[in-house]
Amino acid sequence: MADIPYDRKEQLKQIESGLLQGERIIAVYDAIGTGTGFLGLTDRRVIVQDKSFVGKRMAITSIPYSKISAVSVVSNKSIAGGFFSSGAIAIHVGTHTYEVEFRGDNKAHHVHNIILHYISG
């Protein structure tokens, strides 16, 4: 398990506690901004912690790769043409889009590439 990239141990443990038989964690990244607490990737699904529910409630949403129609990298370009130090991805599932922002573009690109691998296979 030591080779799994993650930002926070408690988030990794939360994903571990909900794994299906034989499911393997690929990465768990902390999210920034409103609404999303973290995003986890396994070899079967994307797991998003959603904090946007009323009354400080939250949900852990599992999105099977087979239900994802597209994934996008969303970057903020500055006027000078460079990128800010955060990156976001958008995961399109039916008519809903989950947008998750990370600290650093490299995490957004890693998540994007993993999802793309599973949805294009």
mmCIF file of C-alpha atoms in Angstrom:
data_model
loop_
_atom_site.group_PDB
_atom_site.id
_atom_site.type_symbol
_atom_site.label_atom_id
_atom_site.label_comp_id
_atom_site.label_asym_id
_atom_site.label_seq_id
_atom_site.Cartn_x
_atom_site.Cartn_y
_atom_site.Cartn_z
ATOM 1 C CA MET A 1 0.000 0.000 0.000
ATOM 2 C CA ALA A 2 3.005 2.308 0.432
ATOM 3 C CA ASP A 3 3.203 2.960 -3.311
ATOM 4 C CA ILE A 4 -0.266 4.574 -3.469
ATOM 5 C CA PRO A 5 -0.010 8.350 -3.958
ATOM 6 C CA TYR A 6 -2.216 10.169 -1.434
ATOM 7 C CA ASP A 7 -2.431 13.530 0.314
ATOM 8 C CA ARG A 8 -4.095 12.665 3.628
ATOM 9 C CA LYS A 9 -3.879 9.388 5.547
ATOM 10 C CA GLU A 10 -7.480 9.660 6.835
ATOM 11 C CA GLN A 11 -8.803 9.981 3.278
ATOM 12 C CA LEU A 12 -6.816 6.913 2.194
ATOM 13 C CA LYS A 13 -8.217 4.973 5.186
ATOM 14 C CA GLN A 14 -11.762 6.064 4.305
ATOM 15 C CA ILE A 15 -11.361 4.709 0.756
ATOM 16 C CA GLU A 16 -9.734 1.504 2.073
ATOM 17 C CA SER A 17 -12.693 0.881 4.391
ATOM 18 C CA GLY A 18 -15.156 0.854 1.486
ATOM 19 C CA LEU A 19 -13.289 -1.298 -1.017
ATOM 20 C CA LEU A 20 -15.025 -4.165 -2.767
ATOM 21 C CA GLN A 21 -13.528 -7.663 -2.780
ATOM 22 C CA GLY A 22 -10.375 -7.598 -4.920
ATOM 23 C CA GLU A 23 -10.598 -3.832 -5.612
ATOM 24 C CA ARG A 24 -7.291 -1.945 -5.679
ATOM 25 C CA ILE A 25 -6.648 1.739 -4.857
ATOM 26 C CA ILE A 26 -4.670 3.688 -7.467
ATOM 27 C CA ALA A 27 -4.550 7.158 -5.832
ATOM 28 C CA VAL A 28 -6.360 9.390 -3.313
ATOM 29 C CA TYR A 29 -6.014 13.163 -3.696
ATOM 30 C CA ASP A 30 -7.266 15.989 -1.522
ATOM 31 C CA ALA A 31 -9.505 18.462 -3.326
ATOM 32 C CA ILE A 32 -9.624 22.222 -2.851
ATOM 33 C CA GLY A 33 -12.513 24.622 -3.271
ATOM 34 C CA THR A 34 -16.110 24.209 -2.200
ATOM 35 C CA GLY A 35 -18.068 21.029 -2.388
ATOM 36 C CA THR A 36 -15.514 18.273 -2.786
ATOM 37 C CA GLY A 37 -13.386 16.829 0.007
ATOM 38 C CA PHE A 38 -11.310 14.328 -1.947
ATOM 39 C CA LEU A 39 -11.203 12.073 -4.968
ATOM 40 C CA GLY A 40 -10.122 8.452 -4.916
ATOM 41 C CA LEU A 41 -9.326 6.230 -7.882
ATOM 42 C CA THR A 42 -9.523 2.459 -7.831
ATOM 43 C CA ASP A 43 -9.209 -0.087 -10.590
ATOM 44 C CA ARG A 44 -13.046 -0.176 -10.746
ATOM 45 C CA ARG A 45 -14.385 3.312 -10.026
ATOM 46 C CA VAL A 46 -13.890 6.950 -9.121
ATOM 47 C CA ILE A 47 -14.883 7.847 -5.550
ATOM 48 C CA VAL A 48 -15.755 11.479 -4.787
ATOM 49 C CA GLN A 49 -16.440 12.886 -1.340
ATOM 50 C CA ASP A 50 -19.090 15.546 -1.862
ATOM 51 C CA LYS A 51 -19.551 18.099 0.938
ATOM 52 C CA SER A 52 -22.101 20.241 -0.896
ATOM 53 C CA PHE A 53 -25.176 18.811 0.810
ATOM 54 C CA VAL A 54 -27.349 21.022 3.026
ATOM 55 C CA GLY A 55 -26.796 20.916 6.776
ATOM 56 C CA LYS A 56 -23.104 19.984 6.739
ATOM 57 C CA ARG A 57 -23.957 16.522 5.439
ATOM 58 C CA MET A 58 -21.677 14.832 2.947
ATOM 59 C CA ALA A 59 -21.815 11.945 0.546
ATOM 60 C CA ILE A 60 -19.307 9.472 -0.777
ATOM 61 C CA THR A 61 -20.226 8.962 -4.431
ATOM 62 C CA SER A 62 -18.957 5.993 -6.422
ATOM 63 C CA ILE A 63 -18.809 6.442 -10.173
ATOM 64 C CA PRO A 64 -18.121 3.260 -12.158
ATOM 65 C CA TYR A 65 -15.782 3.918 -15.087
ATOM 66 C CA SER A 66 -18.425 2.445 -17.417
ATOM 67 C CA LYS A 67 -20.792 5.345 -16.565
ATOM 68 C CA ILE A 68 -18.257 8.100 -17.341
ATOM 69 C CA SER A 69 -18.803 9.542 -20.808
ATOM 70 C CA ALA A 70 -15.890 12.012 -20.809
ATOM 71 C CA VAL A 71 -13.158 13.498 -18.642
ATOM 72 C CA SER A 72 -11.645 16.976 -19.050
ATOM 73 C CA VAL A 73 -8.631 18.802 -17.658
ATOM 74 C CA VAL A 74 -9.688 22.297 -16.656
ATOM 75 C CA SER A 75 -6.852 24.809 -16.286
ATOM 76 C CA ASN A 76 -6.808 28.438 -15.269
ATOM 77 C CA LYS A 77 -4.628 30.356 -17.669
ATOM 78 C CA SER A 78 -3.294 33.624 -16.408
ATOM 79 C CA ILE A 79 -3.142 36.678 -18.658
ATOM 80 C CA ALA A 80 0.597 36.047 -19.129
ATOM 81 C CA GLY A 81 -0.205 32.593 -20.529
ATOM 82 C CA GLY A 82 1.164 30.554 -17.625
ATOM 83 C CA PHE A 83 -0.841 28.240 -15.407
ATOM 84 C CA PHE A 84 -1.723 28.779 -11.770
ATOM 85 C CA SER A 85 -0.546 26.168 -9.289
ATOM 86 C CA SER A 86 -3.816 24.277 -9.293
ATOM 87 C CA GLY A 87 -5.533 22.069 -11.784
ATOM 88 C CA ALA A 88 -9.028 20.701 -12.052
ATOM 89 C CA ILE A 89 -10.760 17.883 -13.825
ATOM 90 C CA ALA A 90 -14.352 17.533 -14.913
ATOM 91 C CA ILE A 91 -15.920 14.071 -14.939
ATOM 92 C CA HIS A 92 -19.020 13.789 -17.112
ATOM 93 C CA VAL A 93 -21.584 11.206 -15.997
ATOM 94 C CA GLY A 94 -24.877 11.357 -17.867
ATOM 95 C CA THR A 95 -26.159 14.918 -17.517
ATOM 96 C CA HIS A 96 -24.099 15.578 -14.378
ATOM 97 C CA THR A 97 -20.549 16.927 -14.276
ATOM 98 C CA TYR A 98 -18.331 16.527 -11.225
ATOM 99 C CA GLU A 99 -15.607 19.155 -11.110
ATOM 100 C CA VAL A 100 -12.710 18.525 -8.747
ATOM 101 C CA GLU A 101 -9.848 20.959 -8.174
ATOM 102 C CA PHE A 102 -6.457 19.850 -6.852
ATOM 103 C CA ARG A 103 -3.319 21.539 -5.557
ATOM 104 C CA GLY A 104 -1.001 21.293 -8.546
ATOM 105 C CA ASP A 105 -1.592 20.521 -12.206
ATOM 106 C CA ASN A 106 0.270 17.208 -11.963
ATOM 107 C CA LYS A 107 -2.478 15.632 -9.803
ATOM 108 C CA ALA A 108 -5.202 16.766 -12.206
ATOM 109 C CA HIS A 109 -3.274 15.299 -15.138
ATOM 110 C CA HIS A 110 -2.629 12.027 -13.272
ATOM 111 C CA VAL A 111 -6.342 11.636 -12.422
ATOM 112 C CA HIS A 112 -7.335 12.554 -15.984
ATOM 113 C CA ASN A 113 -4.965 9.999 -17.508
ATOM 114 C CA ILE A 114 -6.108 7.185 -15.215
ATOM 115 C CA ILE A 115 -9.808 7.859 -15.906
ATOM 116 C CA LEU A 116 -9.125 8.133 -19.634
ATOM 117 C CA HIS A 117 -7.296 4.788 -19.533
ATOM 118 C CA TYR A 118 -10.292 3.056 -17.950
ATOM 119 C CA ILE A 119 -13.025 4.692 -20.044
ATOM 120 C CA SER A 120 -11.260 4.221 -23.388
ATOM 121 C CA GLY A 121 -10.391 0.559 -22.837
#
